C-alpha positions as a LaTeX table, in Angstrom:
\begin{tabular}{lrrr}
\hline
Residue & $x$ (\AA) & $y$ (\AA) & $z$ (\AA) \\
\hline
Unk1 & 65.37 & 17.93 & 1.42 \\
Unk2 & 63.22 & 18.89 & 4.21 \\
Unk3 & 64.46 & 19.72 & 7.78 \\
Unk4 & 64.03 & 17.14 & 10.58 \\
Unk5 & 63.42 & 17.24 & 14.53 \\
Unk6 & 65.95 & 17.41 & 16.58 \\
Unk7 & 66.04 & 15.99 & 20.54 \\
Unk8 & 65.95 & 18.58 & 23.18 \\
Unk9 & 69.40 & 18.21 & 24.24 \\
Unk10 & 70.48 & 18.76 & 20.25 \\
Unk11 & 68.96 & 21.76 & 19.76 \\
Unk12 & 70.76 & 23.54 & 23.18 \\
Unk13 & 73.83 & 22.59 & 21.25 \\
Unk14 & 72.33 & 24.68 & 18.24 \\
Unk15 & 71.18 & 27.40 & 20.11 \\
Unk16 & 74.42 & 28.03 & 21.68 \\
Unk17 & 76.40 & 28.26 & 18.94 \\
Unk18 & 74.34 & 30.40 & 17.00 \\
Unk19 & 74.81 & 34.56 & 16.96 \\
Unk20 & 72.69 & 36.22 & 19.70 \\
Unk21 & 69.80 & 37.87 & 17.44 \\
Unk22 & 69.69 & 33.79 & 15.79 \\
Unk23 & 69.63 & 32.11 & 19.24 \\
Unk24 & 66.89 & 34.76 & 20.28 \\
Unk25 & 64.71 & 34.05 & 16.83 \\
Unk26 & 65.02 & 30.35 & 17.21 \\
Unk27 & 63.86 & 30.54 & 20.33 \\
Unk28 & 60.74 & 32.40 & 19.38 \\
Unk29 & 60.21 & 29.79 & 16.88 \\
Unk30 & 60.72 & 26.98 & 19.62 \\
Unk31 & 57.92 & 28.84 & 21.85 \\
Unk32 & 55.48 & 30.15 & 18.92 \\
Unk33 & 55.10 & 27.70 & 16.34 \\
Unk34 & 55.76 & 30.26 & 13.72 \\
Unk35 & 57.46 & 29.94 & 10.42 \\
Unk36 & 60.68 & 31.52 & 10.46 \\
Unk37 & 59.51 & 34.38 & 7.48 \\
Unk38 & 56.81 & 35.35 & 10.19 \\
Unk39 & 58.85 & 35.46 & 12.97 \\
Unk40 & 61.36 & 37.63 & 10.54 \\
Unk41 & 58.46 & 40.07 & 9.81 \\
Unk42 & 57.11 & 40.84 & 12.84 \\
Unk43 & 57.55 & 45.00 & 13.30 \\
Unk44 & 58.80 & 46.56 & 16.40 \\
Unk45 & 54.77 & 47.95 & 16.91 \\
Unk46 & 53.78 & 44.34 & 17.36 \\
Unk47 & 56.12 & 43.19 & 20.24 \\
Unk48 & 53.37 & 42.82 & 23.03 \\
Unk49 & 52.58 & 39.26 & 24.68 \\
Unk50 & 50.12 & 37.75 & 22.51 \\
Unk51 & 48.76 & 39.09 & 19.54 \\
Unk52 & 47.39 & 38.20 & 15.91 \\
Unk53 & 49.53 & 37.67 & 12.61 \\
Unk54 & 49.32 & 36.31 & 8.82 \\
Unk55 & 51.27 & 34.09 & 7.63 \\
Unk56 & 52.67 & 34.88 & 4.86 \\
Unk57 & 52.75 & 30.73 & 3.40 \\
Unk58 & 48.88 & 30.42 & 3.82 \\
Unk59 & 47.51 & 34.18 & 4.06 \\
Unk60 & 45.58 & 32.85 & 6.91 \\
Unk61 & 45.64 & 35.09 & 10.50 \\
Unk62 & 46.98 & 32.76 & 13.45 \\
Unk63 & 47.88 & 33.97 & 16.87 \\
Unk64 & 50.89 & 34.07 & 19.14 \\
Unk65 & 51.99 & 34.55 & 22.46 \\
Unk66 & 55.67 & 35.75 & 24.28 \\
Unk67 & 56.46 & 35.05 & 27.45 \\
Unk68 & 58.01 & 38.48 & 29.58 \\
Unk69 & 61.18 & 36.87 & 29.14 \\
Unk70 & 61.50 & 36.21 & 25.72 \\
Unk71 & 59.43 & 39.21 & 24.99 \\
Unk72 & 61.77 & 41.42 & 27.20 \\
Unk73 & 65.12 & 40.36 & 25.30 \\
Unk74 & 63.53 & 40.46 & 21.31 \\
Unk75 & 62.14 & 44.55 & 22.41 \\
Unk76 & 65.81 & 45.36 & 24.02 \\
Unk77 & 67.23 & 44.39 & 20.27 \\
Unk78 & 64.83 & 45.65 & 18.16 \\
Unk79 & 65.09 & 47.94 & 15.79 \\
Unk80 & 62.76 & 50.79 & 15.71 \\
Unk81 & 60.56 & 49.35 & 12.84 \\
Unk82 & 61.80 & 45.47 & 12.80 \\
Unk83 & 61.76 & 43.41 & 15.48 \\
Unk84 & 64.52 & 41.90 & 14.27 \\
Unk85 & 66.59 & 44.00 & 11.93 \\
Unk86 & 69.10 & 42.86 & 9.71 \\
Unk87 & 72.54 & 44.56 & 9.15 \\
Unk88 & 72.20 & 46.40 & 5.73 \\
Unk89 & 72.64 & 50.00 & 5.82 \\
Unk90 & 69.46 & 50.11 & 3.93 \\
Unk91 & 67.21 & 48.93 & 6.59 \\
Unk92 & 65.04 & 45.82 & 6.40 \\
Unk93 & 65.09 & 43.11 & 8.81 \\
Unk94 & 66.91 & 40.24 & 8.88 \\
Unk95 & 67.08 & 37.95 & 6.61 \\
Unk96 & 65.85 & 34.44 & 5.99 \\
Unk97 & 69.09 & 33.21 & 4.33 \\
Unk98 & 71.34 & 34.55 & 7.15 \\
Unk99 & 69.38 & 32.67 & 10.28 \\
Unk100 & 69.23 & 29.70 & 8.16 \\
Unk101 & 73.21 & 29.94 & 7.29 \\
Unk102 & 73.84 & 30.33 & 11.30 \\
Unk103 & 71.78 & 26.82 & 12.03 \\
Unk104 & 73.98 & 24.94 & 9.26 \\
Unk105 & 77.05 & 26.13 & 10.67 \\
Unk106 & 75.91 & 25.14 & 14.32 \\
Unk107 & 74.32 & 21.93 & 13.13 \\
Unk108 & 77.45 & 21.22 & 11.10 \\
Unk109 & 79.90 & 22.24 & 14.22 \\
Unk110 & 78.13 & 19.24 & 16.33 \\
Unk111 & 77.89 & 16.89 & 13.57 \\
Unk112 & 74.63 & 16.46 & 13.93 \\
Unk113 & 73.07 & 13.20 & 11.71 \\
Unk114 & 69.51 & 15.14 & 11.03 \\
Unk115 & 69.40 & 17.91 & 8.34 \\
Unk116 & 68.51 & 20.21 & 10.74 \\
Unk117 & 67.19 & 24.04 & 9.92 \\
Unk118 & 64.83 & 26.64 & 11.49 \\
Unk119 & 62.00 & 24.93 & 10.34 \\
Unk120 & 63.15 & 22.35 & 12.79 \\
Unk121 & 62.09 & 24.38 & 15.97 \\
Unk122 & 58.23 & 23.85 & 14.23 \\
Unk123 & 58.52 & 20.63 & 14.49 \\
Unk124 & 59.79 & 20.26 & 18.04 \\
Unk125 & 56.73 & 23.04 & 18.64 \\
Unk126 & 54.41 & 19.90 & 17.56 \\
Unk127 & 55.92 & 17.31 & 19.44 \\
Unk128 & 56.30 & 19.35 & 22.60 \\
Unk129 & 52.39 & 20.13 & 21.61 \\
Unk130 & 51.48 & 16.96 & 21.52 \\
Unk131 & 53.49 & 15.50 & 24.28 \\
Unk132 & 51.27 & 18.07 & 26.42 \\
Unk133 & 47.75 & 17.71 & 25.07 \\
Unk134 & 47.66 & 14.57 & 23.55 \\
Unk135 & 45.54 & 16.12 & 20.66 \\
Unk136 & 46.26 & 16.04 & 17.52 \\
Unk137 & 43.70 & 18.53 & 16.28 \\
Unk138 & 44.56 & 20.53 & 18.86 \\
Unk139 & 48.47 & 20.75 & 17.38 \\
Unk140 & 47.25 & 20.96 & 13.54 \\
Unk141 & 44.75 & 24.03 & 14.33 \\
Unk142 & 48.29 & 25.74 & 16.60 \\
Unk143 & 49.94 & 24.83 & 13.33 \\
Unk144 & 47.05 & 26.01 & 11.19 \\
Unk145 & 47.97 & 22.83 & 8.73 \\
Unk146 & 45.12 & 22.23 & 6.36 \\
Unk147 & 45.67 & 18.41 & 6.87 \\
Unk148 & 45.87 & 16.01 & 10.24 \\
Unk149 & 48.35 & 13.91 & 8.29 \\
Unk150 & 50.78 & 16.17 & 8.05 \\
Unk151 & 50.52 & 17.70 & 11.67 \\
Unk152 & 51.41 & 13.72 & 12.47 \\
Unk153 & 54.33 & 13.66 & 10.75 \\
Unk154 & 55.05 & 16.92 & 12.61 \\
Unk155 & 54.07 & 15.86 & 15.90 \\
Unk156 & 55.68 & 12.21 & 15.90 \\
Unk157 & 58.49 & 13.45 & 14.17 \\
Unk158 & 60.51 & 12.61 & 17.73 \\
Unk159 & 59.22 & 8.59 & 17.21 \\
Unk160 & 60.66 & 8.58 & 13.61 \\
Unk161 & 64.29 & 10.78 & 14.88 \\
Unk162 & 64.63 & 8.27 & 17.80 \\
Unk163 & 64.20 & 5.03 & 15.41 \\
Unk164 & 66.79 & 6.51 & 13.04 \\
Unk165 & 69.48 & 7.41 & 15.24 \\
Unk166 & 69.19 & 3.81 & 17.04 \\
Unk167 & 69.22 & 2.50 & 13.28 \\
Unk168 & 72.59 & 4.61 & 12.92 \\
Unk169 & 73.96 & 3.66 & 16.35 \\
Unk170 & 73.36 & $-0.08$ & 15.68 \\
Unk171 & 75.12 & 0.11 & 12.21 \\
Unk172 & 78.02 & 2.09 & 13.47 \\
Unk173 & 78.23 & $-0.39$ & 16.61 \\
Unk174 & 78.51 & $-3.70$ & 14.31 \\
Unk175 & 80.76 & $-1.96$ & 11.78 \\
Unk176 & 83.07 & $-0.50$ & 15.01 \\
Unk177 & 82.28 & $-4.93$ & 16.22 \\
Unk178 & 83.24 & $-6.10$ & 12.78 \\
Unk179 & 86.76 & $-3.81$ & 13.02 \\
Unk180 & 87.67 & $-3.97$ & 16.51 \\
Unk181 & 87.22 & $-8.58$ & 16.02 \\
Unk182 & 88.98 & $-8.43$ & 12.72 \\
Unk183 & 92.28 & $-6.59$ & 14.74 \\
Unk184 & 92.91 & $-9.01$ & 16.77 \\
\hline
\end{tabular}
């Protein structure tokens, strides 16, 4: 099942109820675009405010930037090869399964309707994208999709989340009708 946007006011929820080191990681998602195994890899060396990468999905080099803020806070909890490091005594950094484990449970703790997971913050990366340049080949080469159709899907995913929760709040309204006329 894939992961779906989330409204901005959804994904504060998220973010505060994640650990600190998941908050901090899904916010460099939020800001970079990247896919959460990049983000994960990214070594200690590399922690400067814009930079080059590969993704490990496509193998193809794509570049990112950190604001001082963000940048500050992921260098005053890295590790001092991973930027992120994960908690086994073995080294290594953190790990994909844990950060997506942490956005479940906060999801889960708002009872949020969307299956939301860290692929989520790429998708509000789109929209926001989009919302500011109005370009969708602007958003698909930041994305570095291959295709324009799916960098739509992406970057109207906040259309298609709006239509669905009014779909939801109009069912739940006429069932909550139906109950509320049939008590009295």
């Amino acid at each position: 099942m894939t992961t779906e946007y989330l409204l901005n006011e959804q994904m504060e929820h998220v973010l505060a109820a994640l650990t600190p080191q998941n908050a901090l990681i899904m916010r460099t998602l939020l800001h970079t675009g990247m896919r959460l195994s990049d983000v994960l890899a990214l070594k200690t060396a590399q922690l400067r405010p814009s930079g080059w990468y590969t993704e490990g999905k496509t193998g193809k080099r794509r570049r990112f930037g950190l604001p001082a803020e963000l940048l500050e806070s992921i260098k005053a909890q890295a590790g001092p090869e991973w930027a992120f490091p994960g908690l086994s005594p073995r080294g290594g950094h953190k790990t994909r399964q844990a950060v997506w484990k942490d956005v479940k449970r906060a999801s889960r703790a708002f009872r949020l309707p969307q299956n939301v997971g860290p692929h989520s913050a790429r998708k509000i990366y789109a929209v926001d994208l989009m919302a500011k340049y109005g370009d969708i080949e602007r958003v698909r080469r930041a994305l570095n999709h291959e295709s324009s159709t799916v960098t739509a899907i992406y970057a109207m995913a906040d259309m298609l989340t709006e239509r669905r929760l009014a779909v939801r709040r109009r069912r739940s309204s006429g069932s909550s009708g139906a109950r509320s006329r049939g008590q009295q």
